[in-house]
mmCIF file of C-alpha atoms and ligand atoms in Angstrom:
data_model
loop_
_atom_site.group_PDB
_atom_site.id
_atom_site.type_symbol
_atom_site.label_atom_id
_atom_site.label_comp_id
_atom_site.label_asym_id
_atom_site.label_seq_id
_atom_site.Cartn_x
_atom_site.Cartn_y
_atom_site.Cartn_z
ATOM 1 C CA UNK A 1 -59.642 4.445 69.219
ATOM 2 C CA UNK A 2 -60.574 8.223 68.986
ATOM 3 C CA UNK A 3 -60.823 9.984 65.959
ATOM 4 C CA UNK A 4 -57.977 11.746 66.371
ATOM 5 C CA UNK A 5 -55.795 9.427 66.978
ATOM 6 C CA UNK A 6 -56.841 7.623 64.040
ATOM 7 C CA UNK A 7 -56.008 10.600 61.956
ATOM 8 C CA UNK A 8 -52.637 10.597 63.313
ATOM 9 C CA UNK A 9 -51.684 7.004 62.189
ATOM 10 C CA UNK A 10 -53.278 7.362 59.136
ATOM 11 C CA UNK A 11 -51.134 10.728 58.904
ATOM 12 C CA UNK A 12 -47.951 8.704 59.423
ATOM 13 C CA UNK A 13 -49.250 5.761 57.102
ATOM 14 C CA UNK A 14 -48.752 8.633 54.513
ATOM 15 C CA UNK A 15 -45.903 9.811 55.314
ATOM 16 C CA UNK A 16 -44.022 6.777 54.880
ATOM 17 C CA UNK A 17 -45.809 5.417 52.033
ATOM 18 C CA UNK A 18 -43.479 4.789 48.922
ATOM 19 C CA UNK A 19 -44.650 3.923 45.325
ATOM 20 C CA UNK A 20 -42.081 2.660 43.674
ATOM 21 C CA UNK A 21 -43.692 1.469 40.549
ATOM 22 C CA UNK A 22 -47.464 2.613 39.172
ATOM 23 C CA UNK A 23 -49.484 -0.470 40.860
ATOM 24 C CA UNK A 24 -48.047 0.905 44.347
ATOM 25 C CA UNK A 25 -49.234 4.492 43.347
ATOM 26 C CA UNK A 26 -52.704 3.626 42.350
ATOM 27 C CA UNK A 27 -53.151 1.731 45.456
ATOM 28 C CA UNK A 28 -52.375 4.693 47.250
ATOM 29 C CA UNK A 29 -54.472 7.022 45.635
ATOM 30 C CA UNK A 30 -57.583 3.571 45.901
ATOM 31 C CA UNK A 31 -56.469 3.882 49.636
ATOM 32 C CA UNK A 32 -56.264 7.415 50.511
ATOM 33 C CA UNK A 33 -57.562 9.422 48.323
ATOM 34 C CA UNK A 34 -60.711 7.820 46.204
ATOM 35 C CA UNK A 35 -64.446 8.531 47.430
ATOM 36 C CA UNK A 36 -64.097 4.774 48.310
ATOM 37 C CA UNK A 37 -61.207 4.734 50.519
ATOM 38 C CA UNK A 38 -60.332 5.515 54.212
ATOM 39 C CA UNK A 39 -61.597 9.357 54.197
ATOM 40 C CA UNK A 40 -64.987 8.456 53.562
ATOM 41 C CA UNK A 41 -65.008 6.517 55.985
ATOM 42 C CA UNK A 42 -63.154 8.823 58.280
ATOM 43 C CA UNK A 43 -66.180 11.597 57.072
ATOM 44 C CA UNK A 44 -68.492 9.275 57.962
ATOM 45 C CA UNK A 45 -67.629 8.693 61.868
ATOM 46 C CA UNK A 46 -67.097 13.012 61.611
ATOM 47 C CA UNK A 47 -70.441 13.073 61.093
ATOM 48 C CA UNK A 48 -71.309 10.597 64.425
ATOM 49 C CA UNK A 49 -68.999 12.866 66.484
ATOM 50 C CA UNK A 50 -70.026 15.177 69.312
ATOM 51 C CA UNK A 51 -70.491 18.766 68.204
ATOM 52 C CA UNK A 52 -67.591 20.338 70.691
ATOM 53 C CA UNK A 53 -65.385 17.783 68.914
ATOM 54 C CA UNK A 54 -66.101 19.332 65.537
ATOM 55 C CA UNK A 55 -64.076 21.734 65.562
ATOM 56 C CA UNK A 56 -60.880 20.281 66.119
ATOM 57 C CA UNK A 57 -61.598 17.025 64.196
ATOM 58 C CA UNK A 58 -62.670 19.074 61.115
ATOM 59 C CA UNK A 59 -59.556 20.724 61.096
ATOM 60 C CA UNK A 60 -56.860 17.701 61.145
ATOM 61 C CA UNK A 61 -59.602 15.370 58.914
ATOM 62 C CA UNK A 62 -59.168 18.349 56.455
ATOM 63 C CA UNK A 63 -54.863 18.630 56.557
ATOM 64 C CA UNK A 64 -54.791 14.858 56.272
ATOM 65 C CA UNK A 65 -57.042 15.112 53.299
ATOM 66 C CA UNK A 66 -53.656 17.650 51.503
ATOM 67 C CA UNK A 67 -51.184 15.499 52.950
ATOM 68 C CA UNK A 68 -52.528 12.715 50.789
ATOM 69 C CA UNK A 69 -53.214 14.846 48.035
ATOM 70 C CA UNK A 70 -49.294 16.288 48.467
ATOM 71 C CA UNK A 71 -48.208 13.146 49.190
ATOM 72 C CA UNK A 72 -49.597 11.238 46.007
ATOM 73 C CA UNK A 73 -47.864 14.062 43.838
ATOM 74 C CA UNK A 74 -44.681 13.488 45.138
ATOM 75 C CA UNK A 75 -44.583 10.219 44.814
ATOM 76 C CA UNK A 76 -46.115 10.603 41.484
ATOM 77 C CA UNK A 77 -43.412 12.994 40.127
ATOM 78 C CA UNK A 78 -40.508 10.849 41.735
ATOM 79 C CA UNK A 79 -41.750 7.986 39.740
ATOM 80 C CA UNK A 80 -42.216 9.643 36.508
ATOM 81 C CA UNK A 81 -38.510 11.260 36.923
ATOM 82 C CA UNK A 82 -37.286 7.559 37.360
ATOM 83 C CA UNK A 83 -38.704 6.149 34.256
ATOM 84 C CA UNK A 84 -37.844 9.193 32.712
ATOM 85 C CA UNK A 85 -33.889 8.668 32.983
ATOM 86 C CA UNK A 86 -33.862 4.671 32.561
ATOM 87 C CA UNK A 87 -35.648 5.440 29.600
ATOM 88 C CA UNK A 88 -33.482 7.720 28.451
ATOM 89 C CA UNK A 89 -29.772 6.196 29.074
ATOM 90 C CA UNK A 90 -30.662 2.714 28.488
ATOM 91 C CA UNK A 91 -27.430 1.763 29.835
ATOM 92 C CA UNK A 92 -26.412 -0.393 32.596
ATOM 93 C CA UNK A 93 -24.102 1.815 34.811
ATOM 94 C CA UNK A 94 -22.574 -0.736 36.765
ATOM 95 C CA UNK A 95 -21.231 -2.388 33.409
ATOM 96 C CA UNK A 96 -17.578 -2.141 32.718
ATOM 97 C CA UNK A 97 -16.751 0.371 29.883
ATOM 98 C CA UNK A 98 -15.825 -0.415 25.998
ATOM 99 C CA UNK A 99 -12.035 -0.158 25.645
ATOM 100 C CA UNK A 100 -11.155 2.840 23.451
ATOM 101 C CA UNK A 101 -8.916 1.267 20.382
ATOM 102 C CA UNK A 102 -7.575 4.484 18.387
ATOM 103 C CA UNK A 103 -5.947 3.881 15.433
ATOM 104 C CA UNK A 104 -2.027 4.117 14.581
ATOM 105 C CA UNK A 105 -0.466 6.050 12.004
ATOM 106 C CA UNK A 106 0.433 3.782 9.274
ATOM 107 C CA UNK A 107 3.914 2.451 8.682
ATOM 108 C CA UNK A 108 4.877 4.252 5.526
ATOM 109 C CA UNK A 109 3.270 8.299 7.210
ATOM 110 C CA UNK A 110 5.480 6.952 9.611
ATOM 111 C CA UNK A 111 8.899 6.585 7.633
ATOM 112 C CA UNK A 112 7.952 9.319 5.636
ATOM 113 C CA UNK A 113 8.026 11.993 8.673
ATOM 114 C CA UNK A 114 11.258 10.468 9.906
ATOM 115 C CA UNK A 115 12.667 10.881 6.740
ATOM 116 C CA UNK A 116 11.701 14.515 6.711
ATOM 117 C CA UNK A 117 12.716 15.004 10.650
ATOM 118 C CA UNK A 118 16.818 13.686 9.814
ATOM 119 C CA UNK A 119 16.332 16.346 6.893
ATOM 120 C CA UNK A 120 14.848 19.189 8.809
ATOM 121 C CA UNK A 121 17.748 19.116 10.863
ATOM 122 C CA UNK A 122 20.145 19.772 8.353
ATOM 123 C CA UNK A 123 17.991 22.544 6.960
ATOM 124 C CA UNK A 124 15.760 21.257 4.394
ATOM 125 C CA UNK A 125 11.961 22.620 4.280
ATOM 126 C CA UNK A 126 9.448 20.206 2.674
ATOM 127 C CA UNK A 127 7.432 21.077 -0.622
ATOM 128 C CA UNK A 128 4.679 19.614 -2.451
ATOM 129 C CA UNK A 129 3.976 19.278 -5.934
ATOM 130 C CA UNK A 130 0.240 17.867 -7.762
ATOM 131 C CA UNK A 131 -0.142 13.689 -8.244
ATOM 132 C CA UNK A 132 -1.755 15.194 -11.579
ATOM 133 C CA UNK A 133 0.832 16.793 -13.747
ATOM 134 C CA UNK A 134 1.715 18.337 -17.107
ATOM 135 C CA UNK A 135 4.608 16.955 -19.685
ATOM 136 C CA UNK A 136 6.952 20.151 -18.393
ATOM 137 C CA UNK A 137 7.101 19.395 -15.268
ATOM 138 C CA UNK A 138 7.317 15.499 -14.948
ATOM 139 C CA UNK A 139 9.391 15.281 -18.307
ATOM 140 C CA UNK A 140 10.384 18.112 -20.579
ATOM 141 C CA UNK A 141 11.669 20.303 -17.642
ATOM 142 C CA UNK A 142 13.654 17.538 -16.307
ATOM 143 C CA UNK A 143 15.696 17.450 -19.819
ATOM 144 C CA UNK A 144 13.877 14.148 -21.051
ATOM 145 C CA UNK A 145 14.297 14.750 -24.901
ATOM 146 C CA UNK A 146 10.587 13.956 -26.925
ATOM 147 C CA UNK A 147 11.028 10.768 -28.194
ATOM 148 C CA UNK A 148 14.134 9.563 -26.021
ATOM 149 C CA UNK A 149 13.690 6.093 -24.749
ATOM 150 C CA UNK A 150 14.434 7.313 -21.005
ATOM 151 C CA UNK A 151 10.431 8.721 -21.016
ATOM 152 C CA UNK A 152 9.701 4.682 -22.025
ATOM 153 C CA UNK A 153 11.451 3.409 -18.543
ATOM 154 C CA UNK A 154 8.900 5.138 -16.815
ATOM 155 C CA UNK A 155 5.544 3.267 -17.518
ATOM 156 C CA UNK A 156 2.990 6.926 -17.759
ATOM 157 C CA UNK A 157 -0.587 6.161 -16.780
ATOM 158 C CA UNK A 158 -1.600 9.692 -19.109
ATOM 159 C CA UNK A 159 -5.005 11.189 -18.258
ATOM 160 C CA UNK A 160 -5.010 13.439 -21.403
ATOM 161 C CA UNK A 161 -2.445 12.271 -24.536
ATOM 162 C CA UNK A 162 -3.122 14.401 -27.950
ATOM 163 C CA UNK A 163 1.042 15.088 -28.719
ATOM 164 C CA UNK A 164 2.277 14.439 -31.865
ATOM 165 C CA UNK A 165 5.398 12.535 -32.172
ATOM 166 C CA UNK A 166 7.527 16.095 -32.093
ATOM 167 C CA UNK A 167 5.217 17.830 -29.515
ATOM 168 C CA UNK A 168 4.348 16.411 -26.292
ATOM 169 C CA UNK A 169 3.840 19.402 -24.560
ATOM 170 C CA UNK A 170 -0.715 19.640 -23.670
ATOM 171 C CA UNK A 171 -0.238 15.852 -22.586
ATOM 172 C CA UNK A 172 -1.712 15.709 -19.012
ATOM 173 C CA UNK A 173 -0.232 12.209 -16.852
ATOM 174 C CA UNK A 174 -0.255 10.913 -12.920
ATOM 175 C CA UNK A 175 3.529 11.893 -12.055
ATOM 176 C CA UNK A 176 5.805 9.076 -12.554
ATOM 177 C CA UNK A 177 7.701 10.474 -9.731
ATOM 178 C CA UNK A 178 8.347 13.861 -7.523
ATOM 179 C CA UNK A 179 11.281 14.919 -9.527
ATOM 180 C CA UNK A 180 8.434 16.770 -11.244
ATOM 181 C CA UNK A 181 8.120 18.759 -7.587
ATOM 182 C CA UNK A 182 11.930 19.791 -8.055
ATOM 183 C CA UNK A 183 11.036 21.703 -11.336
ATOM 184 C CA UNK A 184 8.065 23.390 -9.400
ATOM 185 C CA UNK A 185 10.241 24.820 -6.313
ATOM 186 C CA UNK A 186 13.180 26.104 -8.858
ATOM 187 C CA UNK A 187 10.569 27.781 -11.272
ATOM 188 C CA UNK A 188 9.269 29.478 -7.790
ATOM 189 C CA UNK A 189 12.841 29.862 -5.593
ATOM 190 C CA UNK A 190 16.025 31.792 -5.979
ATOM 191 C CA UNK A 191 18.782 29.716 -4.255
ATOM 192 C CA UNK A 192 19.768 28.333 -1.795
ATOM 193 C CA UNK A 193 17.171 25.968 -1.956
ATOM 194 C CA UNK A 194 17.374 22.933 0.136
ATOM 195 C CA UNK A 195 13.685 21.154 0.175
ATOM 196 C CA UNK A 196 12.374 17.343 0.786
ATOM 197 C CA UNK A 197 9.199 16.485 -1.493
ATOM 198 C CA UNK A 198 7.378 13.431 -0.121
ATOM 199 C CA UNK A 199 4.539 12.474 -2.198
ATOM 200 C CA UNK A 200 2.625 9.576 -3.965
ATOM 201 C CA UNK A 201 3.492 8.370 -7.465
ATOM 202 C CA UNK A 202 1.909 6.462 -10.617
ATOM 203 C CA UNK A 203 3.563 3.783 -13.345
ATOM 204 C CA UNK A 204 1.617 1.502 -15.340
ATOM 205 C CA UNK A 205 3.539 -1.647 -13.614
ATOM 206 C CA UNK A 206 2.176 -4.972 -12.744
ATOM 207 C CA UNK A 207 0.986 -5.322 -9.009
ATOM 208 C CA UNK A 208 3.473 -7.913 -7.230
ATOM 209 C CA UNK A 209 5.327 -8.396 -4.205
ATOM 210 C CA UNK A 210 8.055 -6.483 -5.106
ATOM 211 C CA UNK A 211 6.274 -3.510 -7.346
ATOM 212 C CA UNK A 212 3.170 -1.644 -7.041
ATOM 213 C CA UNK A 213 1.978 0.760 -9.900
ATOM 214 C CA UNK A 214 0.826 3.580 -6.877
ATOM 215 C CA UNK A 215 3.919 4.162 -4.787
ATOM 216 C CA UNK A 216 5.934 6.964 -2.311
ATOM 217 C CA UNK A 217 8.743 8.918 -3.473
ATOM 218 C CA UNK A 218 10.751 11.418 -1.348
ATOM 219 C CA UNK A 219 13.036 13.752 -3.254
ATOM 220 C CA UNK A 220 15.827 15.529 -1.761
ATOM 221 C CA UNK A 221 16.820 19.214 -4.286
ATOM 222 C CA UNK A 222 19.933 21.332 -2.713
ATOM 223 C CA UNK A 223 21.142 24.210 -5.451
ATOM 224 C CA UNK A 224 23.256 26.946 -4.324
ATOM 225 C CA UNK A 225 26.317 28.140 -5.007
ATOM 226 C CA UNK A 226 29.700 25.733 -4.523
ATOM 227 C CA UNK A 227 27.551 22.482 -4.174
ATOM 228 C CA UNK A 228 29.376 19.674 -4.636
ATOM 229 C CA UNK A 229 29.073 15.900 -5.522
ATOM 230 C CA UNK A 230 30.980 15.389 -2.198
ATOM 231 C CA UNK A 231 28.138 17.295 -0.628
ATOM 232 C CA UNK A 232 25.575 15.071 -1.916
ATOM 233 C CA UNK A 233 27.583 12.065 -0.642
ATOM 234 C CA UNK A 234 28.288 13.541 2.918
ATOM 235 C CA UNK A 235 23.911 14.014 3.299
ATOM 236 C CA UNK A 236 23.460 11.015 1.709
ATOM 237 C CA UNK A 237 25.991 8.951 4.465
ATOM 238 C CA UNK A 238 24.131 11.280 7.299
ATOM 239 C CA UNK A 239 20.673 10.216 6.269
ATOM 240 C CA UNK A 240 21.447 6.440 6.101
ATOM 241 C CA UNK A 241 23.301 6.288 9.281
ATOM 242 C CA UNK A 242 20.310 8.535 10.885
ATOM 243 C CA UNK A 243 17.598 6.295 9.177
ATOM 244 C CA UNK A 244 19.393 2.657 9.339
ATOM 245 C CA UNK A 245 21.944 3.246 11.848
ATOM 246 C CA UNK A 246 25.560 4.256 12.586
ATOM 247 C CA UNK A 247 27.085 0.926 11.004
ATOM 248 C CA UNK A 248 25.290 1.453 7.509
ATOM 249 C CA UNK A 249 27.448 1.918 4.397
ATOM 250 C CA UNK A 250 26.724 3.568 1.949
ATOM 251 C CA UNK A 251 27.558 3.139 -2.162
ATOM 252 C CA UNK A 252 27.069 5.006 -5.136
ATOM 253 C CA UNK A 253 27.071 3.088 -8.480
ATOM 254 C CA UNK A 254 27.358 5.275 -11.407
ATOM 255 C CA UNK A 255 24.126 4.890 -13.034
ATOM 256 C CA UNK A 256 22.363 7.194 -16.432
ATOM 257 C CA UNK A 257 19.551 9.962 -15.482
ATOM 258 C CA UNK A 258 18.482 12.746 -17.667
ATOM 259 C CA UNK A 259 18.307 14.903 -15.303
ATOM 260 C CA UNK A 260 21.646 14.470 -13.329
ATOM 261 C CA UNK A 261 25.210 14.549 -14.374
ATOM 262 C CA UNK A 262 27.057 12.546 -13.310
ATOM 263 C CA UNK A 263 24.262 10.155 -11.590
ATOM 264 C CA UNK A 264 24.329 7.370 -9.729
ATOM 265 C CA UNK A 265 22.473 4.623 -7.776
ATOM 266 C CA UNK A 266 22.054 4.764 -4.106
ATOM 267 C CA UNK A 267 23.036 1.422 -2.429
ATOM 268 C CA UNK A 268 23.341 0.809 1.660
ATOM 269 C CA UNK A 269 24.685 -2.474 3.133
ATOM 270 C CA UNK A 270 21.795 -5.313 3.759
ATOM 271 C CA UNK A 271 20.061 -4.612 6.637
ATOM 272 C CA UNK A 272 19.314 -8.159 7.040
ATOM 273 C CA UNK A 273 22.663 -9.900 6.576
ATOM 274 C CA UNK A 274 24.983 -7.349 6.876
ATOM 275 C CA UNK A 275 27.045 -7.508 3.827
ATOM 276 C CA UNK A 276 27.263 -11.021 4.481
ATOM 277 C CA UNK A 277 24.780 -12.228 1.285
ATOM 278 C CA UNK A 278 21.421 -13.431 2.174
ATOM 279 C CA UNK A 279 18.330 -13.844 -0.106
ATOM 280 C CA UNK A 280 16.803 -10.401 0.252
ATOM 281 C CA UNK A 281 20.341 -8.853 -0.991
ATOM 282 C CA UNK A 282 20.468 -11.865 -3.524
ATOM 283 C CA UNK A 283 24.003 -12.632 -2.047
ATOM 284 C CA UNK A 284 25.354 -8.879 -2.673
ATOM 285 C CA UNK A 285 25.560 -7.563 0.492
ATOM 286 C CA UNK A 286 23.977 -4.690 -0.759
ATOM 287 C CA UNK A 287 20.582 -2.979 -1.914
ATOM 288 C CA UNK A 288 19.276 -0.372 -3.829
ATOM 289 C CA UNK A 289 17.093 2.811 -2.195
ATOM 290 C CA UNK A 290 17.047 5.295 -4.736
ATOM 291 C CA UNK A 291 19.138 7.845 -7.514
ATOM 292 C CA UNK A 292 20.959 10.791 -7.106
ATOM 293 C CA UNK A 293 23.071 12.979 -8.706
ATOM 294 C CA UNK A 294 24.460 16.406 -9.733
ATOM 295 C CA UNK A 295 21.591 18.453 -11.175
ATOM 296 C CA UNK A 296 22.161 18.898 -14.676
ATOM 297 C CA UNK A 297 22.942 22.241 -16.407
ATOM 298 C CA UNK A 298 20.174 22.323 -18.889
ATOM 299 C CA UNK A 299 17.422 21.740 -15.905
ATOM 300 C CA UNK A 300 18.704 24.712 -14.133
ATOM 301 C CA UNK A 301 18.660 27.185 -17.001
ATOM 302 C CA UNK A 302 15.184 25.717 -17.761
ATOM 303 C CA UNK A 303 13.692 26.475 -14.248
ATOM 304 C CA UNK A 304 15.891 29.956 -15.219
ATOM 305 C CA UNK A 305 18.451 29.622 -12.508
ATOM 306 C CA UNK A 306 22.066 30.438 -14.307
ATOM 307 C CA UNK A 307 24.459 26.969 -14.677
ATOM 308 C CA UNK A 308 27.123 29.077 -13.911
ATOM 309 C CA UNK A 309 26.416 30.180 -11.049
ATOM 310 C CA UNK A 310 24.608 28.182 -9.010
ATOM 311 C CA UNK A 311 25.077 23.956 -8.918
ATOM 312 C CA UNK A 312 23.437 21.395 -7.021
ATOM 313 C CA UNK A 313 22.365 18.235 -5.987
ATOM 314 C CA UNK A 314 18.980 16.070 -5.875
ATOM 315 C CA UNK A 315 18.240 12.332 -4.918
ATOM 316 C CA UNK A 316 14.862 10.604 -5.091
ATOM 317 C CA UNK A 317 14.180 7.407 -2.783
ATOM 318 C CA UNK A 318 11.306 5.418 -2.392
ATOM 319 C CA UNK A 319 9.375 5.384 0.771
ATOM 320 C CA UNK A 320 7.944 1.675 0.254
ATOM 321 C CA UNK A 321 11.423 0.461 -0.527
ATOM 322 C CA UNK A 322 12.940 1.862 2.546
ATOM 323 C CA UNK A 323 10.064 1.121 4.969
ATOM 324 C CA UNK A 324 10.449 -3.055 4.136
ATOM 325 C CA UNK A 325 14.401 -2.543 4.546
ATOM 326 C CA UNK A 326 13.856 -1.196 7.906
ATOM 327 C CA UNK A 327 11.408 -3.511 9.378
ATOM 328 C CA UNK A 328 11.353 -6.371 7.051
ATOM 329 C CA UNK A 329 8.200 -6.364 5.209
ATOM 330 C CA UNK A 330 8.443 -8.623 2.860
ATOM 331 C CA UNK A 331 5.249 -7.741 0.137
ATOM 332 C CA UNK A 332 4.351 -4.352 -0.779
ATOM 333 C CA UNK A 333 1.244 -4.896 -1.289
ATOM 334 C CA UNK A 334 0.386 -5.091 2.445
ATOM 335 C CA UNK A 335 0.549 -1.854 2.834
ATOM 336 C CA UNK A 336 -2.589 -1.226 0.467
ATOM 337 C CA UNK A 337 -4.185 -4.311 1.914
ATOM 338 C CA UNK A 338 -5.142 -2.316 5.296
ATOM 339 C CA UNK A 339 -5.266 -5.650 7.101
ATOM 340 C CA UNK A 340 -5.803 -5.048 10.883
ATOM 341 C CA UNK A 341 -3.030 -7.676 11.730
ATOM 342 C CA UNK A 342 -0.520 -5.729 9.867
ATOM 343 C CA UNK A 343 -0.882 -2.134 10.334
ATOM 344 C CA UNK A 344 -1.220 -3.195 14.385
ATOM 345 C CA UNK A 345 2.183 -4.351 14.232
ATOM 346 C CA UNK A 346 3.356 -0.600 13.742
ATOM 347 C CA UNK A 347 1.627 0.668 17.290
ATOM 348 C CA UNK A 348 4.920 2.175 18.373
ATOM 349 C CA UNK A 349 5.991 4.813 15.793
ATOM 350 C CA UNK A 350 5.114 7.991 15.338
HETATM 351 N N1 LIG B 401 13.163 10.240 -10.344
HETATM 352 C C1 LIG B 401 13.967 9.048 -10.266
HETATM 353 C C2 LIG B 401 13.070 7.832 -10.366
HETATM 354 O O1 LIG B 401 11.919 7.943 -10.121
HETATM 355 C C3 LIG B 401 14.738 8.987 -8.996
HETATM 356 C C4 LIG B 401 15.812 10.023 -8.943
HETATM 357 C C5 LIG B 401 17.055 9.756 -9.430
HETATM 358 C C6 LIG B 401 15.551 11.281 -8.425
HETATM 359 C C7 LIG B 401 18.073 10.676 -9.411
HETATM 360 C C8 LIG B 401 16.558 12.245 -8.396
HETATM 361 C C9 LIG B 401 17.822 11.912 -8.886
HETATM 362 O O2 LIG B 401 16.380 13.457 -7.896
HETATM 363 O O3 LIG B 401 18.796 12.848 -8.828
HETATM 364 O O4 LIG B 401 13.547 6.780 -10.660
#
């Protein structure tokens, strides 16, 4: 075979040449490029050549010389770019991709913004009080006398105690409950005031399935003038026939709180039996979700809004309580327990 034709395959052995790991690449740079490879040899038959030839020969020995040299870095930088992004994904692309869990909003947020939607449609704003309050505001305020047995029913986890018998009035406690927010949003408000306070409170109770000693309370405050008790009893019916549905009942049972007058107990028909009598109701037909009751006089003029002018209403309902009516939960302490199996169950609401 000529020289030149020889260049030509050789030219095309280049061309399609493909490293596609290192081993491939260093035999082509052994094969085509090294002192001991094919050009020497190909310089050595140059120099055997015919001097006419020279010329010509010279010329195409010399391009295939930068083809290989062009060639090897290409196939050089092709392989470096390859290891390059294996290297850096580390992932198998052609595996199927990790489902996406997100997590749910748990059962008692839940409740609580449904309770506040059925009362933001009949006009009530929400407010929020501090978990860590003063004797005025969870007590004193609320017309609990010092010393009156009523401030006993609520077990007080106090973070700062130094009263005397006659003087409560620097001790520092977890609120026992967001009546204490009431006092807030009438020391702040001219009426009307109609306002929902959701929020988490403290007693010194034993943990059981029944009671927990950190707990939700919402409490419902409407003072304006003209408010009547058959006010609080028409939102009351509303929000359990919104909440529990149109066949609920509702009944009051008068009941003693210091700040209401009259008061009363909050009772809707057992969501479980009926009315018919079934454990959970312990055969009454009926159970308890919170107090209500006129606001007394003395609370008003102590948040200074005048008795006679203005009345109103305020209930308080726990958020636990009404959650395990509505879906029949039957241990309060699962929902502190955070157990995956649980809180799943409650996927669907909002
Ligand atoms: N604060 C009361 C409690 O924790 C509940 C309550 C009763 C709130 C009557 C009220 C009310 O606003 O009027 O037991």
């Amino acid at each position: 075979m000529d020289l030149l034709e020889k260049i030509k395959t050789i030219k095309q052995e280049i061309k399609d040449f493909n490293a596609p790991d290192n081993d491939q690449l260093e035999s082509f740079r052994l094969k085509f490029i090294s002192r001991k490879g094919i050009m020497s040899n190909l310089f050595d038959e140059f120099k055997r050549i015919p001097n006419n030839h020279k010329k010509a020969v010279g010329q195409a020995l010399n391009d295939l010389k930068n083809d290989a040299q062009t060639r090897f870095q290409e196939l050089a930088s092709s392989l470096k770019s390859q290891e390059g992004s294996s290297k850096s994904s580390g992932i198998d692309l052609s595996l199927p991709p990790v489902q996406n869990t997100l997590g749910t909003v748990h059962p008692l947020t839940s409740v609580k913004l449904q309770i506040i939607e059925i009362f933001e449609r009949i006009g009530f704003n929400v407010s929020e009080g501090p978990e860590i309050e003063d004797d005025w505001h969870n007590f004193t305020a609320l017309n609990f006398p010092h010393n009156h047995p009523a401030r006993e029913m609520q077990d007080t986890f106090f973070i700062e105690k130094p009263s005397k018998a006659d003087d409560k009035s620097d001790d520092i406690a977890l609120r026992t409950h967001t009546s204490s927010v009431q006092v807030r949003v009438m020391e702040q408000t001219d009426p009307p005031i109609r306002t929902l306070s959701p929020g988490r409170v403290f007693r010194n109770e034993a943990i059981s399935a029944r009671a927990h000693c950190i707990f939700h309370q919402v409490e419902g405050l409407y003072v304006d003038e003209n408010v009547s008790f058959a006010d609080l009893k028409q939102t009351l019916y509303y929000f359990a026939r919104e909440m529990f549905g149109k066949d609920t009942k509702v009944r009051f049972r008068p009941s003693y709180f210091p700040f209401t007058e009259p008061s009363a107990e909050l009772d809707i028909t057992c969501l479980i039996c009926h009315g018919e009598g079934c454990p959970i109701c312990k055969y009454s037909g009926w159970v308890e979700i919170g107090g209500a009751g006129m606001v007394d006089p003395n609370v008003l003029s102590n948040c200074n809004i005048d008795p006679e002018k203005y009345t109103g209403f305020a209930f308080g309902m726990g958020i636990e309580r009404i959650t395990m009516l509505k879906y029949q939960i039957k241990d309060i302490r699962l929902f502190t327990e955070n157990d995956i199996r649980f809180l799943k169950q409650f996927t669907s609401l909002y």
